[in-house]
Coordinates of C-alpha atoms in Angstrom, one line a residue:
M43 CA 54.3 -35.3 -81.8
V44 CA 53.6 -33.6 -78.5
T45 CA 54.8 -35.4 -75.4
P46 CA 54.5 -34.5 -71.7
E47 CA 58.2 -33.7 -71.7
S48 CA 58.2 -31.6 -74.9
A49 CA 55.1 -29.7 -73.9
A50 CA 56.6 -28.8 -70.5
R51 CA 59.9 -27.9 -72.1
E52 CA 58.2 -25.6 -74.5
L53 CA 56.5 -23.7 -71.7
R54 CA 59.7 -23.5 -69.7
E55 CA 61.9 -22.3 -72.5
N56 CA 59.6 -19.7 -73.9
T57 CA 60.9 -16.5 -72.3
T58 CA 59.3 -14.2 -74.9
D59 CA 55.5 -14.6 -74.3
G60 CA 53.6 -13.5 -71.3
A61 CA 51.6 -15.5 -68.8
A62 CA 48.2 -15.3 -70.6
V63 CA 49.7 -16.4 -73.9
L64 CA 51.6 -19.3 -72.3
A65 CA 48.6 -20.4 -70.3
R66 CA 46.5 -20.7 -73.5
R67 CA 49.4 -22.4 -75.3
G68 CA 49.5 -25.0 -72.6
I69 CA 45.9 -25.9 -73.0
S70 CA 46.4 -26.0 -76.8
L71 CA 49.4 -28.3 -76.4
L72 CA 47.3 -30.6 -74.1
S73 CA 44.6 -30.8 -76.8
S74 CA 47.2 -31.7 -79.4
F75 CA 48.6 -34.3 -77.1
V76 CA 45.2 -35.9 -76.6
A77 CA 44.4 -35.9 -80.3
A78 CA 47.6 -37.8 -81.3
A79 CA 48.3 -40.0 -78.3
D80 CA 47.9 -43.8 -78.3
D81 CA 44.7 -45.2 -77.0
D82 CA 46.5 -47.3 -74.4
D83 CA 46.1 -45.8 -71.0
L84 CA 45.1 -42.4 -72.6
S85 CA 43.6 -41.2 -69.3
A86 CA 46.7 -41.6 -67.3
A87 CA 48.9 -40.2 -70.0
T88 CA 46.7 -37.1 -70.3
R89 CA 46.8 -36.5 -66.6
R90 CA 50.6 -36.8 -66.6
C91 CA 50.9 -34.4 -69.5
A92 CA 48.6 -31.8 -67.8
Q93 CA 50.5 -32.1 -64.5
R94 CA 53.9 -31.6 -66.2
M95 CA 52.7 -28.4 -67.8
R96 CA 50.9 -27.2 -64.7
D97 CA 54.2 -27.3 -62.9
A98 CA 56.4 -26.0 -65.7
R99 CA 56.4 -22.3 -64.9
P100 CA 55.6 -21.7 -61.2
T101 CA 56.2 -17.9 -61.5
M102 CA 53.5 -17.7 -64.1
A103 CA 50.4 -18.6 -62.1
A104 CA 48.2 -18.3 -65.1
V105 CA 49.8 -21.4 -66.6
G106 CA 49.3 -23.6 -63.6
N107 CA 45.8 -22.2 -62.8
L108 CA 44.4 -22.9 -66.2
M109 CA 45.8 -26.4 -66.3
E110 CA 44.7 -27.1 -62.8
L111 CA 41.2 -25.9 -63.7
W112 CA 41.2 -28.4 -66.6
L113 CA 42.3 -31.2 -64.3
E114 CA 39.7 -30.4 -61.6
T115 CA 36.7 -29.9 -63.9
F116 CA 37.2 -32.7 -66.4
A117 CA 35.0 -35.8 -66.0
W118 CA 37.6 -38.6 -65.9
S119 CA 35.4 -41.4 -67.2
Q120 CA 36.7 -43.5 -70.1
E121 CA 33.6 -43.1 -72.4
D122 CA 34.6 -41.1 -75.5
F123 CA 37.6 -39.9 -73.5
R124 CA 39.5 -38.4 -76.4
N125 CA 36.7 -36.2 -77.9
R126 CA 35.6 -35.1 -74.4
A127 CA 39.1 -34.1 -73.4
I128 CA 39.6 -32.1 -76.5
A129 CA 36.2 -30.4 -76.1
H130 CA 37.1 -29.6 -72.5
C131 CA 40.3 -27.8 -73.7
E132 CA 38.1 -25.7 -76.0
S133 CA 35.8 -24.8 -73.1
I134 CA 38.8 -23.7 -70.9
L135 CA 40.1 -21.5 -73.8
A136 CA 36.6 -20.0 -74.2
R137 CA 36.5 -19.3 -70.5
A138 CA 39.9 -17.5 -70.7
D139 CA 38.5 -15.5 -73.7
R140 CA 35.6 -14.4 -71.6
A141 CA 37.9 -13.4 -68.7
L142 CA 40.0 -11.3 -71.1
A143 CA 37.0 -9.6 -72.7
E144 CA 35.6 -8.7 -69.2
T145 CA 39.1 -7.5 -68.1
V146 CA 39.3 -5.3 -71.2
R147 CA 35.8 -3.9 -70.5
I148 CA 36.6 -3.0 -66.9
A149 CA 40.0 -1.5 -67.8
H150 CA 38.4 0.6 -70.6
K151 CA 35.9 2.0 -68.1
R152 CA 38.6 3.0 -65.7
L153 CA 41.3 4.2 -68.1
G154 CA 38.6 6.0 -70.2
E155 CA 38.6 8.6 -67.5
F156 CA 41.9 10.0 -68.8
P157 CA 41.7 12.7 -71.5
R158 CA 42.0 11.7 -75.2
G159 CA 45.7 11.7 -76.3
S160 CA 47.0 10.8 -72.8
V161 CA 50.3 9.0 -72.7
L162 CA 50.6 5.6 -70.9
L163 CA 53.8 3.7 -70.0
T164 CA 54.0 -0.1 -69.9
H165 CA 56.7 -2.6 -69.0
S166 CA 57.4 -5.9 -70.6
A167 CA 55.0 -7.1 -73.3
S168 CA 51.8 -8.1 -71.7
S169 CA 49.2 -9.4 -74.3
T170 CA 46.5 -8.3 -71.8
V171 CA 47.8 -4.8 -71.7
C172 CA 48.0 -4.7 -75.5
S173 CA 44.3 -5.9 -75.7
V174 CA 43.3 -3.2 -73.2
I175 CA 45.2 -0.4 -75.0
D176 CA 43.8 -1.4 -78.4
G177 CA 40.9 0.9 -79.2
L178 CA 41.7 3.5 -76.6
P179 CA 42.6 7.0 -77.8
F180 CA 46.0 7.0 -76.0
R181 CA 49.6 6.9 -76.9
L182 CA 51.6 4.0 -75.4
L183 CA 55.2 3.9 -74.5
A184 CA 57.0 0.6 -73.8
T185 CA 60.1 0.0 -71.9
A186 CA 62.8 -2.2 -73.5
S187 CA 62.3 -4.7 -70.7
E188 CA 65.7 -6.4 -70.5
P189 CA 66.7 -9.1 -70.1
G190 CA 64.9 -10.5 -73.1
G191 CA 64.0 -7.2 -74.7
E192 CA 60.4 -8.2 -75.3
G193 CA 59.2 -4.6 -74.8
R194 CA 61.7 -3.5 -77.4
R195 CA 60.3 -6.0 -79.9
M196 CA 56.7 -5.1 -79.0
A197 CA 57.5 -1.4 -79.6
A198 CA 58.9 -2.2 -83.0
E199 CA 55.9 -4.4 -84.0
L200 CA 53.4 -1.7 -82.8
G201 CA 55.3 1.3 -84.1
I202 CA 55.4 2.9 -80.7
T203 CA 58.3 4.6 -78.7
C204 CA 60.6 2.3 -76.8
V205 CA 62.1 3.7 -73.6
E206 CA 65.3 2.3 -72.3
D207 CA 64.9 0.6 -68.9
E208 CA 67.4 2.9 -67.1
D209 CA 65.5 6.0 -68.4
A210 CA 62.0 4.7 -67.7
P211 CA 61.6 5.7 -64.0
S212 CA 62.4 9.3 -64.9
R213 CA 59.7 9.3 -67.5
V214 CA 56.9 8.2 -65.1
A215 CA 56.1 11.7 -63.9
D216 CA 55.4 12.8 -67.4
V217 CA 52.8 10.1 -68.3
A218 CA 49.2 9.9 -67.3
A219 CA 49.6 6.4 -65.9
V220 CA 51.7 3.3 -65.7
V221 CA 49.8 0.2 -66.9
A222 CA 51.5 -3.1 -66.2
G223 CA 50.5 -6.7 -66.6
A224 CA 51.1 -9.5 -64.1
D225 CA 52.2 -13.1 -64.2
A226 CA 50.6 -13.7 -60.8
V227 CA 48.6 -11.7 -58.2
A228 CA 48.6 -12.7 -54.5
R229 CA 47.2 -11.1 -51.4
D230 CA 50.2 -8.9 -50.6
A231 CA 52.1 -8.7 -53.9
F232 CA 52.1 -9.4 -57.6
A233 CA 54.8 -10.8 -59.9
N234 CA 55.9 -9.2 -63.1
K235 CA 59.1 -8.6 -65.1
V236 CA 62.1 -7.3 -63.2
G237 CA 62.1 -3.5 -63.4
T238 CA 58.4 -3.2 -62.5
R239 CA 59.3 -2.2 -58.9
A240 CA 61.4 0.7 -60.1
L241 CA 58.4 2.0 -62.1
A242 CA 56.1 1.5 -59.1
C243 CA 58.3 3.4 -56.8
A244 CA 58.6 6.3 -59.3
A245 CA 54.9 6.3 -59.7
R246 CA 54.4 6.7 -56.0
E247 CA 56.9 9.5 -55.8
S248 CA 55.3 11.4 -58.6
A249 CA 51.7 10.6 -57.7
T250 CA 51.2 8.9 -61.1
P251 CA 48.5 6.2 -61.1
F252 CA 49.9 2.7 -61.4
F253 CA 47.4 0.1 -62.7
V254 CA 47.8 -3.7 -63.0
V255 CA 45.6 -5.4 -65.6
A256 CA 45.3 -9.2 -65.1
E257 CA 42.6 -11.7 -65.7
S258 CA 41.5 -13.4 -62.5
Y259 CA 43.0 -16.8 -63.5
K260 CA 46.4 -15.2 -62.7
W261 CA 45.4 -14.9 -59.0
V262 CA 46.7 -17.1 -56.3
A263 CA 45.5 -17.5 -52.7
D264 CA 49.0 -17.2 -51.1
A265 CA 50.3 -14.0 -49.5
R266 CA 53.0 -13.6 -52.0
P267 CA 53.5 -15.1 -55.5
V268 CA 56.2 -17.6 -56.3
V269 CA 59.1 -16.0 -58.0
A270 CA 61.3 -18.8 -59.3
E271 CA 63.0 -17.0 -62.2
D272 CA 65.6 -14.2 -62.1
S273 CA 63.9 -12.1 -64.7
F274 CA 60.8 -11.7 -62.5
E275 CA 60.2 -9.9 -59.2
A276 CA 57.5 -9.4 -56.6
V277 CA 56.0 -5.9 -56.1
E278 CA 53.9 -5.1 -53.1
N279 CA 50.2 -4.4 -53.9
E280 CA 50.4 -1.2 -51.9
F281 CA 52.0 0.4 -54.9
V282 CA 49.0 -0.4 -57.1
T283 CA 46.3 2.3 -57.7
A284 CA 43.9 -0.4 -58.8
F285 CA 43.8 -4.0 -60.1
L286 CA 41.7 -4.1 -63.3
S287 CA 40.3 -7.5 -63.8
D288 CA 37.2 -9.6 -64.7
R289 CA 36.3 -10.0 -61.0
V290 CA 35.4 -7.7 -58.2
Q291 CA 38.8 -6.5 -57.0
C292 CA 39.8 -8.0 -53.7
V293 CA 43.2 -9.6 -53.7
S294 CA 42.2 -11.9 -50.9
L295 CA 40.0 -13.8 -53.2
S296 CA 40.8 -17.5 -53.8
P297 CA 42.3 -18.5 -57.2
W298 CA 40.1 -18.4 -60.3
R299 CA 37.9 -21.4 -60.6

């Protein structure tokens, strides 16, 4: 049975999946908790579970933002609480689906300017990047993305070339663009897997476009994102050619609501 503690622990200990996957997983865990929890004080228990998951991964703004959206927009009356809470989880997931679909559309429009057969390089294993690349006539290279090696695993699953992290900056000049995901986007910087900065610097030196694809629920209103885990780093937005997202691009916008 899902408990507030086990749900938060699952989100904290998952170092394989990216922010979008974990944000959706959090909402699904909340739905499972509500479905199985005792009727006694269900409202208070649900709020406690949502708050624990909201705070579980501060570096991954998507996790906290989706959960906070659920908390802020749910009608906290007792009437038919369980069914309404579960339905509200589904509505948040549907909203995240729409954000992804629009992000993919915007990214396809921009990246579609590159010639067929172009080679793109990505870092880590962003599910958003994978959704964007799917259907485009490009070749994708993935860095190994240590520690964790999620890029190496993604390359094996997709049958694409894996580039060792130490070799990746030297490959940037030979690709059409670097396309990265983000775990959080703030006004002055974004957070992503450690190693992203090296690619961004190499892209600037070689005049290679550097794109960040990130649904708007990964955005925060702060100047810089929280980076509370050693495997992540903040990279200044000045390195980014364009943020490709489901909203008009202005990183001074308030968080997704």
